[in-house]
Coordinates of C-alpha atoms and ligand atoms in Angstrom, one line a residue:
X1 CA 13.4 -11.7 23.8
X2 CA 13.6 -11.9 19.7
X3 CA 14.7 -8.4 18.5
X4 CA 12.4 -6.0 16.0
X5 CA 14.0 -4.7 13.0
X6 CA 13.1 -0.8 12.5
X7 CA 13.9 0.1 8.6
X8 CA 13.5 3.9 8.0
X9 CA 12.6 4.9 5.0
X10 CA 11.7 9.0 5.6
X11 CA 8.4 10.4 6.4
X12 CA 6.8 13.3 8.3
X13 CA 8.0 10.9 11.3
X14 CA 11.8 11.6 10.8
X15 CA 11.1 15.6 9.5
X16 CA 11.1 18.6 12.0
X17 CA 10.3 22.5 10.6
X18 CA 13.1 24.1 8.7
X19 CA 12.8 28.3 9.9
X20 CA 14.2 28.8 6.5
X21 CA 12.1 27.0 4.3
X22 CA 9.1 27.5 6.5
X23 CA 8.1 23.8 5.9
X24 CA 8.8 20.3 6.9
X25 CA 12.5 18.5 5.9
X26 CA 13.9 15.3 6.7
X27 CA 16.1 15.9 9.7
X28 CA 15.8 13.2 12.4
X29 CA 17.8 10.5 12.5
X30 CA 17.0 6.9 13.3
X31 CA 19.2 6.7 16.0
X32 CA 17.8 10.2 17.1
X33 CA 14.0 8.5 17.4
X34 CA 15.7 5.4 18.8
X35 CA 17.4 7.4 21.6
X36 CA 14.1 9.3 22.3
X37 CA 12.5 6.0 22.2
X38 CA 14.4 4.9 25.0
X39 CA 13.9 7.6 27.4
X40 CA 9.9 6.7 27.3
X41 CA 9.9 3.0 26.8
X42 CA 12.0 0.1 28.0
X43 CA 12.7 -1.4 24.7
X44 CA 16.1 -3.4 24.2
X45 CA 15.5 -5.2 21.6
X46 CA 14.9 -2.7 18.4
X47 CA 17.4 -3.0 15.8
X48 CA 17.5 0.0 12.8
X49 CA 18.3 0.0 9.8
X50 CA 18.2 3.0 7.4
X51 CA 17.1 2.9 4.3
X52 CA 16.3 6.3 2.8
X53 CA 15.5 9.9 4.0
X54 CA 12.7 10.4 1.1
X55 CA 9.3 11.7 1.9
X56 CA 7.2 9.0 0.2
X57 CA 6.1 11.2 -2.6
X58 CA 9.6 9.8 -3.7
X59 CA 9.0 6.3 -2.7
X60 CA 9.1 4.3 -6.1
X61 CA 7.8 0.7 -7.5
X62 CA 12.3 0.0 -7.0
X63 CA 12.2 1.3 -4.0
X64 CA 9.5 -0.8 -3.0
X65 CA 11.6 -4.1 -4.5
X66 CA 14.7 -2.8 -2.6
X67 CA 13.3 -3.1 0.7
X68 CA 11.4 -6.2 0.3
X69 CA 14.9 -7.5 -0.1
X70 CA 16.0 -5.8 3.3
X71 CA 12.7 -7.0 4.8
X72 CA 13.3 -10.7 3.9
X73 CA 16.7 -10.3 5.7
X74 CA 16.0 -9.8 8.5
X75 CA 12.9 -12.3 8.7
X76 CA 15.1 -14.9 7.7
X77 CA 17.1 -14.2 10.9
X78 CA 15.8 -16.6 13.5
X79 CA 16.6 -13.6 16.3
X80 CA 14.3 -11.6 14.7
X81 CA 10.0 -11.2 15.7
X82 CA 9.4 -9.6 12.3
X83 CA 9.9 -5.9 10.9
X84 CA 8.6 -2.7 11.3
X85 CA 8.8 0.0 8.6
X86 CA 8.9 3.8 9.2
X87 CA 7.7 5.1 6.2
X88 CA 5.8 8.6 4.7
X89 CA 2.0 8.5 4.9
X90 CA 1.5 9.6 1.5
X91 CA 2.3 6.4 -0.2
X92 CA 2.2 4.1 2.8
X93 CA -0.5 2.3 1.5
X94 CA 1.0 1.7 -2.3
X95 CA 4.5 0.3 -0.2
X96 CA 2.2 -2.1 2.2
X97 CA 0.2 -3.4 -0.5
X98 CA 3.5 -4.3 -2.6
X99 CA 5.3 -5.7 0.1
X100 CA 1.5 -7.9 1.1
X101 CA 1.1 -9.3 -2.6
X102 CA 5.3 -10.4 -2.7
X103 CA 4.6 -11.7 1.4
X104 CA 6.3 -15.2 1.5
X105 CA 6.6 -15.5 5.6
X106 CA 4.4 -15.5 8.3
X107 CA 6.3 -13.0 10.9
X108 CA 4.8 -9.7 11.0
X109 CA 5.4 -6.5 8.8
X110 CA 4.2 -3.3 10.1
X111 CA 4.0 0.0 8.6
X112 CA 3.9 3.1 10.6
X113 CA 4.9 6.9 10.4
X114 CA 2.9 10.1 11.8
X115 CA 1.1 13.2 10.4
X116 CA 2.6 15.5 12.7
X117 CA 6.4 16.2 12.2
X118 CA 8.9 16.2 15.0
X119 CA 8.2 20.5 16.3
X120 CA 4.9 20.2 16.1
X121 CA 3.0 20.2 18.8
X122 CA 1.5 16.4 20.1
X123 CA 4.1 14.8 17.7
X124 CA 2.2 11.5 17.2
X125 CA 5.5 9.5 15.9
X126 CA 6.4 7.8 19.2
X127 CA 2.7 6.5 20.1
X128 CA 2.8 5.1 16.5
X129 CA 6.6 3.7 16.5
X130 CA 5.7 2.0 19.7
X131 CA 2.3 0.8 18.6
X132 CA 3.6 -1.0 16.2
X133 CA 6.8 -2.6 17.5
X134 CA 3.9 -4.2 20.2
X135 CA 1.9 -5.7 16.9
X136 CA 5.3 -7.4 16.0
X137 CA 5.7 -8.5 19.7
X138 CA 2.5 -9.8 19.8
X139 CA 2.0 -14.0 18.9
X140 CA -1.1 -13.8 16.7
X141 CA -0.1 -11.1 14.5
X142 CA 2.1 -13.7 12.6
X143 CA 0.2 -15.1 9.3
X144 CA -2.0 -12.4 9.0
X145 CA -0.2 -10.8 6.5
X146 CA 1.3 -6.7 5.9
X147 CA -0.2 -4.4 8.6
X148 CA -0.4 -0.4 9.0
X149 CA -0.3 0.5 12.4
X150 CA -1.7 4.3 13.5
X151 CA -3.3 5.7 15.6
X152 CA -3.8 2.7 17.8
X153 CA -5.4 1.2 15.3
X154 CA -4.2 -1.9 13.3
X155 CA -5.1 -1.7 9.3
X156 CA -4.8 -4.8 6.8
X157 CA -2.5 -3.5 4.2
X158 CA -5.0 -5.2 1.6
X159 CA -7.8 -3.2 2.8
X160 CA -6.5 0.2 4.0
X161 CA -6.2 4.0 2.8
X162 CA -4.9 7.0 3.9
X163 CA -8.8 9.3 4.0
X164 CA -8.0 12.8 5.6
X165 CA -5.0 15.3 4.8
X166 CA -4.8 16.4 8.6
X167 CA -6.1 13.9 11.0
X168 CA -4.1 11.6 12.7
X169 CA -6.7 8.9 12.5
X170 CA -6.2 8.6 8.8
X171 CA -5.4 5.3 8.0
X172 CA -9.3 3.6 7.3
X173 CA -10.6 0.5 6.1
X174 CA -13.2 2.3 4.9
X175 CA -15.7 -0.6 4.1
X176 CA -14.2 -3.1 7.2
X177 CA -12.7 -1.4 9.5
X178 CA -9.5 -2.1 12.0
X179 CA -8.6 -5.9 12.3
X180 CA -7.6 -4.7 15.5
X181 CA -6.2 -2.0 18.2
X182 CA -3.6 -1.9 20.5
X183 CA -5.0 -0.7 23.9
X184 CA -2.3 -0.2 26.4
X185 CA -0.7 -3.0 26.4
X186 CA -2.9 -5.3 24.6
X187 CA -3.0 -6.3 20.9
X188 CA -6.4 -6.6 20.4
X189 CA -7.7 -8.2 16.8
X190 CA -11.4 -8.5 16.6
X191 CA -11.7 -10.1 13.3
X192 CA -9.8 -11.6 10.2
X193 CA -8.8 -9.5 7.0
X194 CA -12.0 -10.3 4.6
X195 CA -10.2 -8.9 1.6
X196 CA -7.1 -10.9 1.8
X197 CA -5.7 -13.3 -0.7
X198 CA -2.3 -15.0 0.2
X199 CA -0.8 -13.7 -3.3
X200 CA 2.8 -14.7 -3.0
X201 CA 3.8 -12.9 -6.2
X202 CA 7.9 -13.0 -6.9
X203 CA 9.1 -10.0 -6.3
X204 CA 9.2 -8.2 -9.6
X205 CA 7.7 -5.3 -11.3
X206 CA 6.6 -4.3 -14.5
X207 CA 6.9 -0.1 -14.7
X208 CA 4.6 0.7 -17.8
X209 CA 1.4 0.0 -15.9
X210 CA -0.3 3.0 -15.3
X211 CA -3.6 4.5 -13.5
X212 CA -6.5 6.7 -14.7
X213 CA -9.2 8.6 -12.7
X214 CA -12.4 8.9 -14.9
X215 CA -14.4 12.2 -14.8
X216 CA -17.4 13.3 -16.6
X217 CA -16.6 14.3 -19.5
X218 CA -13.3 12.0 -20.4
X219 CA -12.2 11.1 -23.7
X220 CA -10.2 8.5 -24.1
X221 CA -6.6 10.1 -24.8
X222 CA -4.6 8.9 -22.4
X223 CA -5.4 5.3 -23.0
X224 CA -3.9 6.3 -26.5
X225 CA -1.0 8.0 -24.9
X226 CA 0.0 5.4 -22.8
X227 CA -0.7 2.6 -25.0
X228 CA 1.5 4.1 -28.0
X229 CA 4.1 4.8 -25.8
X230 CA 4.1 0.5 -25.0
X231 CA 1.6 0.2 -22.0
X232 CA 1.4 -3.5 -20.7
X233 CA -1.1 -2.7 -17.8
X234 CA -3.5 0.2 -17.7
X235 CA -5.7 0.2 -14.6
X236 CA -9.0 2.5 -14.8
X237 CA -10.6 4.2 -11.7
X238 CA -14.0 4.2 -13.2
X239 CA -17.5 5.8 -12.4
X240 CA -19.8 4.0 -10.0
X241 CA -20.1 0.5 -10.4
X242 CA -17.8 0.4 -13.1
X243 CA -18.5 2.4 -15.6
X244 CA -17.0 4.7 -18.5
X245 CA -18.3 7.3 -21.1
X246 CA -19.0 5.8 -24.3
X247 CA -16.4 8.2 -26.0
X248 CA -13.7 6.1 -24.5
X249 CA -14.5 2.9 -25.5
X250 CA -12.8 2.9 -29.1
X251 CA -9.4 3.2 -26.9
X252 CA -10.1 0.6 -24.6
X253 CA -11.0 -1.1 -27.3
X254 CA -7.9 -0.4 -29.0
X255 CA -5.8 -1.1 -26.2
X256 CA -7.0 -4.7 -25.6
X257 CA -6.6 -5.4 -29.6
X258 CA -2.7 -4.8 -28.4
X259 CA -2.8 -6.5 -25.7
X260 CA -2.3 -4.3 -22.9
X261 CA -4.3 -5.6 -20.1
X262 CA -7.0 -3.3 -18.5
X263 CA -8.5 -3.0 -15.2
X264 CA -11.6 -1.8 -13.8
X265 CA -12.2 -0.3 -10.4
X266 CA -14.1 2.3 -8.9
X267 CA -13.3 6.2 -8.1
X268 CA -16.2 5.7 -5.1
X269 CA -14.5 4.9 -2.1
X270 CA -16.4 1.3 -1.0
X271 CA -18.0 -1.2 -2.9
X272 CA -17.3 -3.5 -5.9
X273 CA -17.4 -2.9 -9.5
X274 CA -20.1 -5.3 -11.4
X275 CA -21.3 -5.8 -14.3
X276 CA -24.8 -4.3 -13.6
X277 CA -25.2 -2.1 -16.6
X278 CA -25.9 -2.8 -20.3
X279 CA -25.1 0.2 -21.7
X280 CA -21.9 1.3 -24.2
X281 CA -19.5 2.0 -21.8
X282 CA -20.9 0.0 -18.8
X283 CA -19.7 -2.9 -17.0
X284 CA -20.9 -5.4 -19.5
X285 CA -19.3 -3.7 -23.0
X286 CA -16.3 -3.4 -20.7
X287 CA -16.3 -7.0 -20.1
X288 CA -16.7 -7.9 -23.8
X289 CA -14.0 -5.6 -24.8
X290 CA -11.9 -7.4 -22.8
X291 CA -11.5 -5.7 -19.3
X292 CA -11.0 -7.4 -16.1
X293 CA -13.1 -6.2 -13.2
X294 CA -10.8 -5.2 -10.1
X295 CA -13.0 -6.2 -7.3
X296 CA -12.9 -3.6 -4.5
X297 CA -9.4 -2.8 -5.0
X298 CA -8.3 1.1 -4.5
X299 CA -7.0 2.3 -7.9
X300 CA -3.5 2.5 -6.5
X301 CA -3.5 -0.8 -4.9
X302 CA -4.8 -2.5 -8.1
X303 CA -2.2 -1.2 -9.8
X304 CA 0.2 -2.4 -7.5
X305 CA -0.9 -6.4 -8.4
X306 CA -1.5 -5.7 -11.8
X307 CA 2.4 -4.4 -12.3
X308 CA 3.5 -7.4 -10.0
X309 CA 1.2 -10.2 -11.8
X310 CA 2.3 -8.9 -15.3
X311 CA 5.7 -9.3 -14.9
X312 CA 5.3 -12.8 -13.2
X313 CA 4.3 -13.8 -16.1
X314 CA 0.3 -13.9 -15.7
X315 CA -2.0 -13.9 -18.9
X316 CA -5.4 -12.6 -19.1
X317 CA -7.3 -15.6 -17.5
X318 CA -4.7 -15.6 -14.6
X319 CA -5.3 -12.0 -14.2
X320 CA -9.1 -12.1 -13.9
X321 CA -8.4 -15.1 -11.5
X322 CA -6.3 -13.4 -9.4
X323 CA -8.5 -10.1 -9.3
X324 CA -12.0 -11.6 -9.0
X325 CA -12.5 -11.4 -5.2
Ligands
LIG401 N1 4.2 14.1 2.9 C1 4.6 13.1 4.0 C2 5.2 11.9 3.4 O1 4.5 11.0 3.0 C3 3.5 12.8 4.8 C4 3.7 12.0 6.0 O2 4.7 11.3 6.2 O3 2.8 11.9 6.8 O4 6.4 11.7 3.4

């Protein structure tokens, strides 16, 4: 049997409640889980690796790089089915997306971690671990690209997000839904990812792209923050189908006259961004001032690939190519 890597990099999955602090810490070890693993499951064949303690509000774009290096490691191993990550819900998304744009091999990556810490009660980390050590196991998960695996439930890392605070069943593809479930022990997939491009970025990042969220009412000074202080990438969660108050446009405007490339998504949570309106500020003066519409891309995901595709060296037309869905 080919072995799974397990690479811990912290999460509510590896914390239990410190008495002092009255809140969750990072406290279980790998070999801890692994142990308890064991008692419940017959596994033999799980390999770990640790490579942080941090809860993922800590998780960085160089953390990210680091353990794409540790991931192609060990699927470079021919002993090896593929890799799964323990990793904090809070960013999971951001690291599964980074690691899906720089994927260069078909064995299968799977994220996982748990929203209820080690005391609490119906600690949902094992269910999850094991879930996705069977999606690695399982034949046709290879080629399909970075998974998150919760709650039974397998995610496309291209298409998912973390939706509730609380519930376990976080993890949505909001407009799609699963790819698949694991069911006992079956690894069901019912369809294929329909957002998916095979992106195979080098693995590289470039730190001075940066996010907005629009609200009524914005003026345009961040854009002029972030682009006096050098931005190369700025990517905007805009209004609706794309949209922006007209008081901003002077520093988009501005922006693009320097070159710093800027994205448009959306702040709704489903659908594309168009160029529907006509309007200062709509889709269509964003277009002529030289923005590149993001698709359906989450604001944090596109500013994954626009960070990645900037420092690979991609110019404006290659970024609109590699955006437009
Ligand atoms: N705050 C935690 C983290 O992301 C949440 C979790 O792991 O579920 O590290």
């Amino acid at each position: 049997m080919k072995k799974v890597a397990l690479i811990f990099t912290g999460g509510t999955i590896a914390m239990k409640v410190n008495s002092k602090l009255q809140g969750a810490v990072p406290s279980v070890t790998p070999s801890e889980l692994i142990s308890t693993l064991a008692e419940v499951t017959e596994y033999d064949n799980l390999e770990p690796y640790e490579f942080s303690k941090l809860p993922s509000p800590s998780i960085t774009p160089e953390k990210m790089y680091e353990l794409k290096k540790v991931v192609d490691q060990y699927l470079a191993d021919d002993n090896f089915a593929g890799v799964v990550i323990v990793h904090g819900t809070d960013t999971l998304e951001e690291t599964a997306f980074y690691l899906d744009v720089v994927s260069t091999h078909d064995k299968p990556v799977v994220l996982t971690g748990s929203m209820k810490n080690a005391s609490d009660l119906g600690y949902d980390g094992l269910t999850n671990l094991v879930s996705a050590i069977k999606v690695v196991m399982e034949p046709q998960s290879r080629g399909k690209g970075v998974f998150v695996v919760m709650n039974y439930s397998i995610n496309a890392a291209c298409e998912v997000s973390k939706t509730h605070t609380l519930n376990l069943d976080t993890f949505k593809s909001f407009e799609f839904g699963p790819i698949g479930i694991i069911d006992d022990d079956d690894v069901i997939y019912f369809r294929k990812q329909i957002q998916r491009k095979a992106y195979k970025l080098k693995n590289k990042y470039n730190e001075l792209t940066y996010l907005i969220k629009v609200y009524a009412g914005m003026t345009g000074e961040m854009i002029d923050y972030y682009v006096e202080n050098g931005a190369k990438g700025i990517v905007i969660e805009a209004l609706g189908r794309g949209n922006v108050p007209a008081v901003m446009m002077d520093s988009i405007r501005n922006a693009r006259r320097k070159g710093v490339e800027v994205v448009i998504v959306s702040r709704c949570i489903g659908g594309r961004v168009l160029d529907s309106y006509g309007y200062i500020g709509g889709g269509k003066d964003l277009i002529k001032a030289g923005c590149i519409l993001g698709g359906n891309l989450s604001g944090p995901k596109a500013r994954i690939l626009l960070m990645i595709a900037i420092e690979n060296g991609y110019n404006h037309d290659a970024l609109i190519d590699i955006f437009t869905m």
